[in-house]
Amino acid sequence: MIAHRYLRSHLWSRKWLYLGGFLSLLVTSITEVLAPKFAQWTLDSLIVAQTRSNGGGGVEDAKTRLGVLAGQFLVLGMIAMAGRAGWRHTLARATHEAGRMLRMDFWDKTSRMALRFFREGSLGDMMSRFSTDINQARMLFGFTLVLWIDCVLFSVFAFSAMLWISWRAGLACMLVLATVPFFIRKLARLEYAQHERAQGTLANFSDRMAQNLSAVRTQKASGVAEAWNAMLRSGARTYAHDRVRVLKTGLRIFPVTSSASLVCVLVVMVTSWFDLQAGRITPGGVFALFAYATLLQTPLFELADLVSEWQRGRASLDRVLNFQRQADAVGDEGTKDAGLTVLHRAANAPDADTGLELRNLEVRGCLDRSKSHERQGFMMGPVNLKARRGEWIGVGGRIGAGKSLLLATIAGIHPDASGEILVDGVTYLPQRPFVFS
């Protein structure tokens, strides 16, 4: 998939940033998993202290151990806070940076496209991809990635701790939860397809809205406004129906995860009771097993949201990147003839005197001095043009072709040029673009 390749390339280009975020999440997950172990050690120490106090000795040693555990738990909490601050300053910020990057790339590609793309393409589709799709896709680069890494790390460490306490309980819980990915994957594929369809419906609806706004006066004059309103209401209902289908499919994941979590708790309850009766684990171990079985509900419930977020984000990123591919194709096609196009209407008097003549005019640089370093190699020309008095001249071309630069050079505003400019009674009068819209 194009989204997967783009995401891998982005992660590799910022590997040190993401490595720092991963290490911060690793520290955070370890501290979260160690918390139930500290509870286990504390509970076992209290039981030992109570037993020894009844026997008349060893109480001071138990108190000392509890004091050490309290100090270690305090240090553990401080490390956890540092880990959370670390991934928030790396991976969380990456979300906003990715959104800015996608928007800048999108705008850069769009600004260099040929005008026929806007005439023949769907503006509603472009608006949908620029706003909704980019907002959804940017989550893949930060927040969604954080939740995925946290879910995987915590689950691995939690199962390891359960196996450490009682391999029977840990193995039984793993076997129960191993069935969950099969059902979730099936629902995830369905949600991806439904989200892609919903975004296509939104693009069509946005396109009709744009057409409706551009022709509102014509509709009122021709009496077809009601037909347009009915069409828009139908489009809105279709999009709402498609979006509800996506949400319903996402909600179907929750019963799967909650059922597996409940079965996992019941399995731990039975196996830990037998292990306790056989003397294989301590009461503190039983408490820790229940704590891990309960804490595993969090990544299971997060898994439902994560799969939904991942599928929607991947579908949106695919749509954005596919649009940029189209923009590149159209842009490349448009740059084959990147020069200026000159349109003219002959003068009323064929023998009129020449008012403007350009001979081998070559222009370099850029009007905007702040961007001159970006276009140091830009050169336009040579341009040869002769215009008689009363003749209309129109200069066209894509953005950046040099239309304004040519006029500024003729007026003497831009001096970095070579060739000849012969002017007789011609005035340069700049206008605001909206006057002609």
GROMACS .gro file of C-alpha atoms in nm:
model
  437
    1MET     CA    1   0.000   0.000   0.000
    2ILE     CA    2   0.118   0.352  -0.079
    3ALA     CA    3   0.034   0.469   0.274
    4HIS     CA    4   0.255   0.201   0.433
    5ARG     CA    5   0.552   0.294   0.212
    6TYR     CA    6   0.511   0.662   0.283
    7LEU     CA    7   0.479   0.603   0.657
    8ARG     CA    8   0.790   0.383   0.667
    9SER     CA    9   0.985   0.643   0.472
   10HIS     CA   10   0.873   0.918   0.707
   11LEU     CA   11   0.963   0.718   1.018
   12TRP     CA   12   1.308   0.636   0.882
   13SER     CA   13   1.380   0.998   0.789
   14ARG     CA   14   1.307   1.097   1.152
   15LYS     CA   15   1.439   0.778   1.311
   16TRP     CA   16   1.614   0.949   1.604
   17LEU     CA   17   1.301   1.138   1.705
   18TYR     CA   18   1.089   0.824   1.695
   19LEU     CA   19   1.362   0.620   1.867
   20GLY     CA   20   1.355   0.867   2.156
   21GLY     CA   21   0.977   0.842   2.172
   22PHE     CA   22   0.994   0.461   2.165
   23LEU     CA   23   1.244   0.453   2.453
   24SER     CA   24   1.021   0.689   2.653
   25LEU     CA   25   0.722   0.460   2.594
   26LEU     CA   26   0.936   0.159   2.688
   27VAL     CA   27   1.024   0.318   3.023
   28THR     CA   28   0.660   0.412   3.083
   29SER     CA   29   0.534   0.061   3.009
   30ILE     CA   30   0.792  -0.101   3.238
   31THR     CA   31   0.693   0.124   3.527
   32GLU     CA   32   0.324   0.052   3.472
   33VAL     CA   33   0.385  -0.324   3.475
   34LEU     CA   34   0.604  -0.307   3.786
   35ALA     CA   35   0.330  -0.138   3.991
   36PRO     CA   36   0.132  -0.462   4.057
   37LYS     CA   37   0.460  -0.638   4.144
   38PHE     CA   38   0.527  -0.375   4.410
   39ALA     CA   39   0.176  -0.438   4.543
   40GLN     CA   40   0.252  -0.811   4.550
   41TRP     CA   41   0.579  -0.761   4.738
   42THR     CA   42   0.416  -0.520   4.983
   43LEU     CA   43   0.126  -0.757   5.056
   44ASP     CA   44   0.360  -1.053   5.105
   45SER     CA   45   0.579  -0.844   5.337
   46LEU     CA   46   0.276  -0.748   5.547
   47ILE     CA   47   0.172  -1.112   5.574
   48VAL     CA   48   0.525  -1.210   5.677
   49ALA     CA   49   0.537  -0.928   5.931
   50GLN     CA   50   0.204  -1.037   6.079
   51THR     CA   51   0.319  -1.398   6.098
   52ARG     CA   52   0.647  -1.305   6.263
   53SER     CA   53   0.482  -1.068   6.509
   54ASN     CA   54   0.261  -1.353   6.624
   55GLY     CA   55   0.576  -1.565   6.664
   56GLY     CA   56   0.757  -1.288   6.849
   57GLY     CA   57   1.037  -1.185   6.608
   58GLY     CA   58   1.144  -1.041   6.273
   59VAL     CA   59   0.909  -0.740   6.282
   60GLU     CA   60   1.186  -0.483   6.237
   61ASP     CA   61   1.316  -0.658   5.927
   62ALA     CA   62   0.967  -0.653   5.775
   63LYS     CA   63   0.930  -0.282   5.852
   64THR     CA   64   1.266  -0.210   5.694
   65ARG     CA   65   1.164  -0.400   5.381
   66LEU     CA   66   0.836  -0.205   5.360
   67GLY     CA   67   1.029   0.121   5.388
   68VAL     CA   68   1.261   0.018   5.105
   69LEU     CA   69   0.965  -0.081   4.889
   70ALA     CA   70   0.799   0.255   4.954
   71GLY     CA   71   1.113   0.442   4.850
   72GLN     CA   72   1.155   0.230   4.536
   73PHE     CA   73   0.789   0.283   4.444
   74LEU     CA   74   0.837   0.660   4.476
   75VAL     CA   75   1.138   0.649   4.245
   76LEU     CA   76   0.937   0.433   4.004
   77GLY     CA   77   0.661   0.697   3.993
   78MET     CA   78   0.913   0.972   3.912
   79ILE     CA   79   1.061   0.762   3.630
   80ALA     CA   80   0.710   0.703   3.492
   81MET     CA   81   0.644   1.079   3.488
   82ALA     CA   82   0.971   1.138   3.301
   83GLY     CA   83   0.877   0.870   3.046
   84ARG     CA   84   0.537   1.024   2.983
   85ALA     CA   85   0.691   1.368   2.937
   86GLY     CA   86   0.941   1.216   2.692
   87TRP     CA   87   0.692   1.062   2.452
   88ARG     CA   88   0.462   1.365   2.472
   89HIS     CA   89   0.747   1.590   2.357
   90THR     CA   90   0.843   1.356   2.072
   91LEU     CA   91   0.567   1.135   1.934
   92ALA     CA   92   0.275   1.360   2.029
   93ARG     CA   93   0.436   1.658   1.859
   94ALA     CA   94   0.503   1.443   1.554
   95THR     CA   95   0.127   1.436   1.493
   96HIS     CA   96   0.106   1.813   1.447
   97GLU     CA   97   0.429   1.822   1.247
   98ALA     CA   98   0.295   1.554   1.011
   99GLY     CA   99  -0.028   1.751   0.962
  100ARG     CA  100   0.170   2.061   0.869
  101MET     CA  101   0.394   1.859   0.636
  102LEU     CA  102   0.100   1.696   0.455
  103ARG     CA  103  -0.076   2.030   0.410
  104MET     CA  104   0.239   2.201   0.278
  105ASP     CA  105   0.305   1.916   0.032
  106PHE     CA  106  -0.058   1.919  -0.076
  107TRP     CA  107  -0.055   2.295  -0.131
  108ASP     CA  108   0.281   2.284  -0.309
  109LYS     CA  109   0.158   2.016  -0.550
  110THR     CA  110  -0.172   2.197  -0.608
  111SER     CA  111  -0.011   2.537  -0.674
  112ARG     CA  112   0.197   2.391  -0.960
  113MET     CA  113  -0.086   2.210  -1.133
  114ALA     CA  114  -0.225   2.305  -1.472
  115LEU     CA  115  -0.550   2.499  -1.471
  116ARG     CA  116  -0.727   2.228  -1.668
  117PHE     CA  117  -0.699   2.003  -1.362
  118PHE     CA  118  -0.929   2.242  -1.173
  119ARG     CA  119  -1.163   2.271  -1.468
  120GLU     CA  120  -1.190   1.897  -1.527
  121GLY     CA  121  -1.138   1.765  -1.171
  122SER     CA  122  -1.360   1.768  -0.863
  123LEU     CA  123  -1.303   2.065  -0.632
  124GLY     CA  124  -1.520   1.902  -0.366
  125ASP     CA  125  -1.295   1.598  -0.367
  126MET     CA  126  -0.988   1.819  -0.333
  127MET     CA  127  -1.145   2.008  -0.040
  128SER     CA  128  -1.233   1.682   0.133
  129ARG     CA  129  -0.882   1.544   0.101
  130PHE     CA  130  -0.721   1.870   0.212
  131SER     CA  131  -0.929   1.900   0.530
  132THR     CA  132  -1.091   1.578   0.652
  133ASP     CA  133  -0.843   1.328   0.512
  134ILE     CA  134  -0.531   1.512   0.626
  135ASN     CA  135  -0.674   1.559   0.976
  136GLN     CA  136  -0.738   1.184   0.996
  137ALA     CA  137  -0.410   1.077   0.832
  138ARG     CA  138  -0.183   1.288   1.055
  139MET     CA  139  -0.282   1.078   1.356
  140LEU     CA  140  -0.089   0.782   1.210
  141PHE     CA  141   0.241   0.966   1.258
  142GLY     CA  142   0.196   1.036   1.629
  143PHE     CA  143  -0.097   0.963   1.857
  144THR     CA  144  -0.210   0.643   1.686
  145LEU     CA  145   0.150   0.520   1.681
  146VAL     CA  146   0.184   0.600   2.053
  147LEU     CA  147  -0.123   0.395   2.139
  148TRP     CA  148  -0.008   0.102   1.924
  149ILE     CA  149   0.339   0.091   2.080
  150ASP     CA  150   0.199   0.132   2.431
  151CYS     CA  151  -0.057  -0.142   2.372
  152VAL     CA  152   0.203  -0.389   2.243
  153LEU     CA  153   0.468  -0.314   2.506
  154PHE     CA  154   0.229  -0.323   2.799
  155SER     CA  155   0.072  -0.649   2.680
  156VAL     CA  156   0.413  -0.817   2.636
  157PHE     CA  157   0.540  -0.705   2.977
  158ALA     CA  158   0.211  -0.788   3.151
  159PHE     CA  159   0.206  -1.142   3.009
  160SER     CA  160   0.572  -1.184   3.104
  161ALA     CA  161   0.495  -1.081   3.460
  162MET     CA  162   0.199  -1.321   3.476
  163LEU     CA  163   0.419  -1.606   3.351
  164TRP     CA  164   0.676  -1.509   3.616
  165ILE     CA  165   0.414  -1.542   3.891
  166SER     CA  166   0.226  -1.846   3.754
  167TRP     CA  167   0.298  -1.991   3.413
  168ARG     CA  168  -0.037  -2.176   3.418
  169ALA     CA  169  -0.242  -1.859   3.464
  170GLY     CA  170  -0.030  -1.662   3.218
  171LEU     CA  171  -0.045  -1.928   2.949
  172ALA     CA  172  -0.421  -1.977   2.988
  173CYS     CA  173  -0.481  -1.602   2.957
  174MET     CA  174  -0.259  -1.582   2.646
  175LEU     CA  175  -0.451  -1.865   2.477
  176VAL     CA  176  -0.782  -1.688   2.540
  177LEU     CA  177  -0.663  -1.352   2.406
  178ALA     CA  178  -0.489  -1.509   2.104
  179THR     CA  179  -0.830  -1.552   1.937
  180VAL     CA  180  -0.908  -1.179   1.949
  181PRO     CA  181  -0.690  -1.059   1.653
  182PHE     CA  182  -0.864  -1.294   1.408
  183PHE     CA  183  -1.206  -1.136   1.464
  184ILE     CA  184  -1.071  -0.782   1.487
  185ARG     CA  185  -0.879  -0.812   1.161
  186LYS     CA  186  -1.193  -0.918   0.976
  187LEU     CA  187  -1.388  -0.622   1.110
  188ALA     CA  188  -1.096  -0.387   1.040
  189ARG     CA  189  -1.093  -0.472   0.670
  190LEU     CA  190  -1.464  -0.407   0.649
  191GLU     CA  191  -1.425  -0.073   0.827
  192TYR     CA  192  -1.145   0.033   0.590
  193ALA     CA  193  -1.363  -0.026   0.285
  194GLN     CA  194  -1.661   0.152   0.443
  195HIS     CA  195  -1.451   0.454   0.546
  196GLU     CA  196  -1.308   0.486   0.195
  197ARG     CA  197  -1.660   0.480   0.051
  198ALA     CA  198  -1.782   0.738   0.304
  199GLN     CA  199  -1.498   0.974   0.213
  200GLY     CA  200  -1.584   0.938  -0.154
  201THR     CA  201  -1.947   1.024  -0.074
  202LEU     CA  202  -1.830   1.330   0.120
  203ALA     CA  203  -1.619   1.442  -0.176
  204ASN     CA  204  -1.916   1.418  -0.413
  205PHE     CA  205  -2.136   1.606  -0.167
  206SER     CA  206  -1.875   1.883  -0.126
  207ASP     CA  207  -1.845   1.911  -0.503
  208ARG     CA  208  -2.221   1.954  -0.540
  209MET     CA  209  -2.218   2.215  -0.264
  210ALA     CA  210  -1.951   2.413  -0.449
  211GLN     CA  211  -2.148   2.391  -0.773
  212ASN     CA  212  -2.464   2.499  -0.593
  213LEU     CA  213  -2.299   2.807  -0.440
  214SER     CA  214  -2.143   2.911  -0.771
  215ALA     CA  215  -2.477   2.899  -0.955
  216VAL     CA  216  -2.723   3.015  -0.688
  217ARG     CA  217  -2.843   3.318  -0.889
  218THR     CA  218  -2.897   3.110  -1.200
  219GLN     CA  219  -3.100   2.860  -0.999
  220LYS     CA  220  -3.333   3.127  -0.865
  221ALA     CA  221  -3.377   3.280  -1.207
  222SER     CA  222  -3.449   2.946  -1.379
  223GLY     CA  223  -3.665   2.798  -1.101
  224VAL     CA  224  -3.447   2.490  -1.037
  225ALA     CA  225  -3.345   2.585  -0.682
  226GLU     CA  226  -3.578   2.327  -0.525
  227ALA     CA  227  -3.435   2.050  -0.740
  228TRP     CA  228  -3.084   2.146  -0.629
  229ASN     CA  229  -3.193   2.152  -0.263
  230ALA     CA  230  -3.342   1.802  -0.299
  231MET     CA  231  -3.017   1.681  -0.456
  232LEU     CA  232  -2.813   1.826  -0.167
  233ARG     CA  233  -3.043   1.676   0.096
  234SER     CA  234  -3.011   1.339  -0.073
  235GLY     CA  235  -2.630   1.371  -0.075
  236ALA     CA  236  -2.624   1.464   0.292
  237ARG     CA  237  -2.841   1.165   0.385
  238THR     CA  238  -2.621   0.931   0.182
  239TYR     CA  239  -2.306   1.056   0.355
  240ALA     CA  240  -2.470   1.031   0.699
  241HIS     CA  241  -2.577   0.674   0.621
  242ASP     CA  242  -2.225   0.575   0.510
  243ARG     CA  243  -2.067   0.738   0.816
  244VAL     CA  244  -2.306   0.559   1.053
  245ARG     CA  245  -2.214   0.228   0.892
  246VAL     CA  246  -1.846   0.298   0.965
  247LEU     CA  247  -1.922   0.379   1.330
  248LYS     CA  248  -2.137   0.067   1.372
  249THR     CA  249  -1.861  -0.154   1.235
  250GLY     CA  250  -1.614   0.005   1.476
  251LEU     CA  251  -1.849  -0.053   1.770
  252ARG     CA  252  -1.875  -0.423   1.682
  253ILE     CA  253  -1.513  -0.461   1.792
  254PHE     CA  254  -1.594  -0.375   2.155
  255PRO     CA  255  -1.805  -0.688   2.231
  256VAL     CA  256  -1.520  -0.904   2.100
  257THR     CA  257  -1.258  -0.744   2.325
  258SER     CA  258  -1.483  -0.721   2.633
  259SER     CA  259  -1.586  -1.088   2.606
  260ALA     CA  260  -1.224  -1.198   2.578
  261SER     CA  261  -1.131  -0.981   2.878
  262LEU     CA  262  -1.408  -1.134   3.091
  263VAL     CA  263  -1.303  -1.489   3.000
  264CYS     CA  264  -0.941  -1.399   3.081
  265VAL     CA  265  -1.038  -1.282   3.433
  266LEU     CA  266  -1.238  -1.600   3.496
  267VAL     CA  267  -0.948  -1.818   3.379
  268VAL     CA  268  -0.706  -1.634   3.607
  269MET     CA  269  -0.948  -1.672   3.898
  270VAL     CA  270  -0.967  -2.049   3.859
  271THR     CA  271  -0.599  -2.118   3.790
  272SER     CA  272  -0.470  -1.888   4.065
  273TRP     CA  273  -0.705  -2.048   4.320
  274PHE     CA  274  -0.563  -2.395   4.240
  275ASP     CA  275  -0.206  -2.262   4.252
  276LEU     CA  276  -0.272  -2.096   4.588
  277GLN     CA  277  -0.418  -2.415   4.733
  278ALA     CA  278  -0.114  -2.609   4.610
  279GLY     CA  279   0.122  -2.352   4.761
  280ARG     CA  280   0.277  -2.256   4.428
  281ILE     CA  281   0.200  -1.883   4.464
  282THR     CA  282   0.152  -1.642   4.753
  283PRO     CA  283  -0.157  -1.431   4.830
  284GLY     CA  284   0.033  -1.133   4.693
  285GLY     CA  285   0.083  -1.328   4.370
  286VAL     CA  286  -0.290  -1.389   4.344
  287PHE     CA  287  -0.352  -1.017   4.388
  288ALA     CA  288  -0.093  -0.932   4.120
  289LEU     CA  289  -0.247  -1.184   3.874
  290PHE     CA  290  -0.590  -1.026   3.916
  291ALA     CA  291  -0.434  -0.681   3.876
  292TYR     CA  292  -0.269  -0.779   3.547
  293ALA     CA  293  -0.585  -0.948   3.418
  294THR     CA  294  -0.778  -0.628   3.498
  295LEU     CA  295  -0.513  -0.397   3.352
  296LEU     CA  296  -0.510  -0.599   3.029
  297GLN     CA  297  -0.866  -0.480   2.971
  298THR     CA  298  -0.726  -0.135   2.892
  299PRO     CA  299  -0.514  -0.239   2.591
  300LEU     CA  300  -0.796  -0.467   2.477
  301PHE     CA  301  -1.045  -0.180   2.473
  302GLU     CA  302  -0.778   0.046   2.321
  303LEU     CA  303  -0.724  -0.217   2.054
  304ALA     CA  304  -1.077  -0.161   1.928
  305ASP     CA  305  -1.018   0.214   1.894
  306LEU     CA  306  -0.670   0.159   1.757
  307VAL     CA  307  -0.785  -0.066   1.476
  308SER     CA  308  -1.056   0.185   1.382
  309GLU     CA  309  -0.814   0.479   1.395
  310TRP     CA  310  -0.551   0.290   1.197
  311GLN     CA  311  -0.791   0.183   0.921
  312ARG     CA  312  -0.946   0.528   0.887
  313GLY     CA  313  -0.605   0.696   0.894
  314ARG     CA  314  -0.459   0.459   0.636
  315ALA     CA  315  -0.755   0.507   0.403
  316SER     CA  316  -0.728   0.885   0.437
  317LEU     CA  317  -0.351   0.883   0.381
  318ASP     CA  318  -0.399   0.672   0.069
  319ARG     CA  319  -0.650   0.927  -0.062
  320VAL     CA  320  -0.416   1.220   0.007
  321LEU     CA  321  -0.114   1.053  -0.153
  322ASN     CA  322  -0.313   0.936  -0.456
  323PHE     CA  323  -0.429   1.292  -0.511
  324GLN     CA  324  -0.070   1.416  -0.491
  325ARG     CA  325   0.030   1.155  -0.747
  326GLN     CA  326  -0.238   1.286  -0.980
  327ALA     CA  327  -0.114   1.639  -0.914
  328ASP     CA  328   0.242   1.535  -1.001
  329ALA     CA  329   0.125   1.371  -1.323
  330VAL     CA  330  -0.077   1.674  -1.430
  331GLY     CA  331   0.200   1.907  -1.318
  332ASP     CA  332   0.462   1.721  -1.520
  333GLU     CA  333   0.232   1.728  -1.820
  334GLY     CA  334   0.177   2.099  -1.773
  335THR     CA  335   0.547   2.182  -1.744
  336LYS     CA  336   0.620   2.039  -2.087
  337ASP     CA  337   0.504   2.375  -2.215
  338ALA     CA  338   0.589   2.588  -1.912
  339GLY     CA  339   0.645   2.908  -2.111
  340LEU     CA  340   0.412   3.199  -2.154
  341THR     CA  341   0.116   3.193  -2.388
  342VAL     CA  342   0.044   3.515  -2.577
  343LEU     CA  343  -0.305   3.586  -2.707
  344HIS     CA  344  -0.382   3.897  -2.908
  345ARG     CA  345  -0.656   4.076  -3.095
  346ALA     CA  346  -0.548   4.275  -3.397
  347ALA     CA  347  -0.566   4.654  -3.395
  348ASN     CA  348  -0.849   4.830  -3.571
  349ALA     CA  349  -0.600   5.010  -3.793
  350PRO     CA  350  -0.361   4.760  -3.959
  351ASP     CA  351  -0.107   5.035  -4.031
  352ALA     CA  352  -0.096   5.165  -3.672
  353ASP     CA  353   0.241   5.253  -3.525
  354THR     CA  354   0.424   5.006  -3.302
  355GLY     CA  355   0.371   5.085  -2.934
  356LEU     CA  356   0.575   4.805  -2.777
  357GLU     CA  357   0.846   4.577  -2.911
  358LEU     CA  358   1.056   4.317  -2.731
  359ARG     CA  359   1.372   4.185  -2.894
  360ASN     CA  360   1.540   3.875  -2.748
  361LEU     CA  361   1.435   3.973  -2.397
  362GLU     CA  362   1.569   3.738  -2.129
  363VAL     CA  363   1.466   3.786  -1.766
  364ARG     CA  364   1.625   3.630  -1.459
  365GLY     CA  365   1.540   3.612  -1.090
  366CYS     CA  366   1.216   3.675  -0.905
  367LEU     CA  367   0.999   3.973  -0.811
  368ASP     CA  368   0.968   3.861  -0.447
  369ARG     CA  369   1.310   3.922  -0.292
  370SER     CA  370   1.231   3.695   0.001
  371LYS     CA  371   1.208   3.402  -0.244
  372SER     CA  372   1.496   3.503  -0.471
  373HIS     CA  373   1.720   3.231  -0.327
  374GLU     CA  374   1.461   2.968  -0.427
  375ARG     CA  375   1.461   3.076  -0.793
  376GLN     CA  376   1.823   3.170  -0.854
  377GLY     CA  377   1.836   2.957  -1.167
  378PHE     CA  378   1.506   3.081  -1.312
  379MET     CA  379   1.534   3.243  -1.655
  380MET     CA  380   1.257   3.334  -1.897
  381GLY     CA  381   1.303   3.398  -2.262
  382PRO     CA  382   1.411   3.490  -2.509
  383VAL     CA  383   1.084   3.676  -2.571
  384ASN     CA  384   1.014   3.850  -2.902
  385LEU     CA  385   0.694   4.050  -2.926
  386LYS     CA  386   0.561   4.341  -3.131
  387ALA     CA  387   0.235   4.518  -3.042
  388ARG     CA  388   0.074   4.799  -3.241
  389ARG     CA  389  -0.134   5.075  -3.095
  390GLY     CA  390  -0.492   4.959  -3.032
  391GLU     CA  391  -0.389   4.594  -3.023
  392TRP     CA  392  -0.499   4.376  -2.728
  393ILE     CA  393  -0.235   4.144  -2.580
  394GLY     CA  394  -0.308   3.869  -2.329
  395VAL     CA  395  -0.026   3.687  -2.148
  396GLY     CA  396  -0.113   3.350  -1.990
  397GLY     CA  397   0.075   3.072  -1.814
  398ARG     CA  398   0.086   2.856  -1.505
  399ILE     CA  399   0.175   2.992  -1.161
  400GLY     CA  400   0.541   3.089  -1.160
  401ALA     CA  401   0.577   3.103  -1.539
  402GLY     CA  402   0.677   3.472  -1.521
  403LYS     CA  403   0.370   3.674  -1.622
  404SER     CA  404   0.409   3.945  -1.357
  405LEU     CA  405   0.787   3.933  -1.394
  406LEU     CA  406   0.759   4.008  -1.767
  407LEU     CA  407   0.534   4.311  -1.711
  408ALA     CA  408   0.754   4.441  -1.430
  409THR     CA  409   1.059   4.411  -1.657
  410ILE     CA  410   0.885   4.603  -1.934
  411ALA     CA  411   0.795   4.875  -1.682
  412GLY     CA  412   1.156   4.895  -1.561
  413ILE     CA  413   1.077   4.767  -1.212
  414HIS     CA  414   1.284   4.451  -1.249
  415PRO     CA  415   1.630   4.535  -1.387
  416ASP     CA  416   1.784   4.184  -1.408
  417ALA     CA  417   1.726   4.135  -1.781
  418SER     CA  418   1.899   4.146  -2.117
  419GLY     CA  419   1.779   4.227  -2.466
  420GLU     CA  420   1.588   4.528  -2.603
  421ILE     CA  421   1.259   4.688  -2.493
  422LEU     CA  422   1.124   4.954  -2.727
  423VAL     CA  423   0.835   5.150  -2.578
  424ASP     CA  424   0.639   5.439  -2.725
  425GLY     CA  425   0.362   5.583  -2.513
  426VAL     CA  426   0.286   5.268  -2.306
  427THR     CA  427   0.180   5.296  -1.943
  428TYR     CA  428   0.206   5.020  -1.677
  429LEU     CA  429  -0.112   5.013  -1.465
  430PRO     CA  430  -0.135   4.724  -1.210
  431GLN     CA  431  -0.484   4.601  -1.118
  432ARG     CA  432  -0.630   4.394  -0.837
  433PRO     CA  433  -0.725   4.044  -0.960
  434PHE     CA  434  -1.080   4.045  -0.819
  435VAL     CA  435  -1.175   4.327  -1.056
  436PHE     CA  436  -1.165   4.076  -1.343
  437SER     CA  437  -1.324   3.780  -1.160
   0.00000   0.00000   0.00000
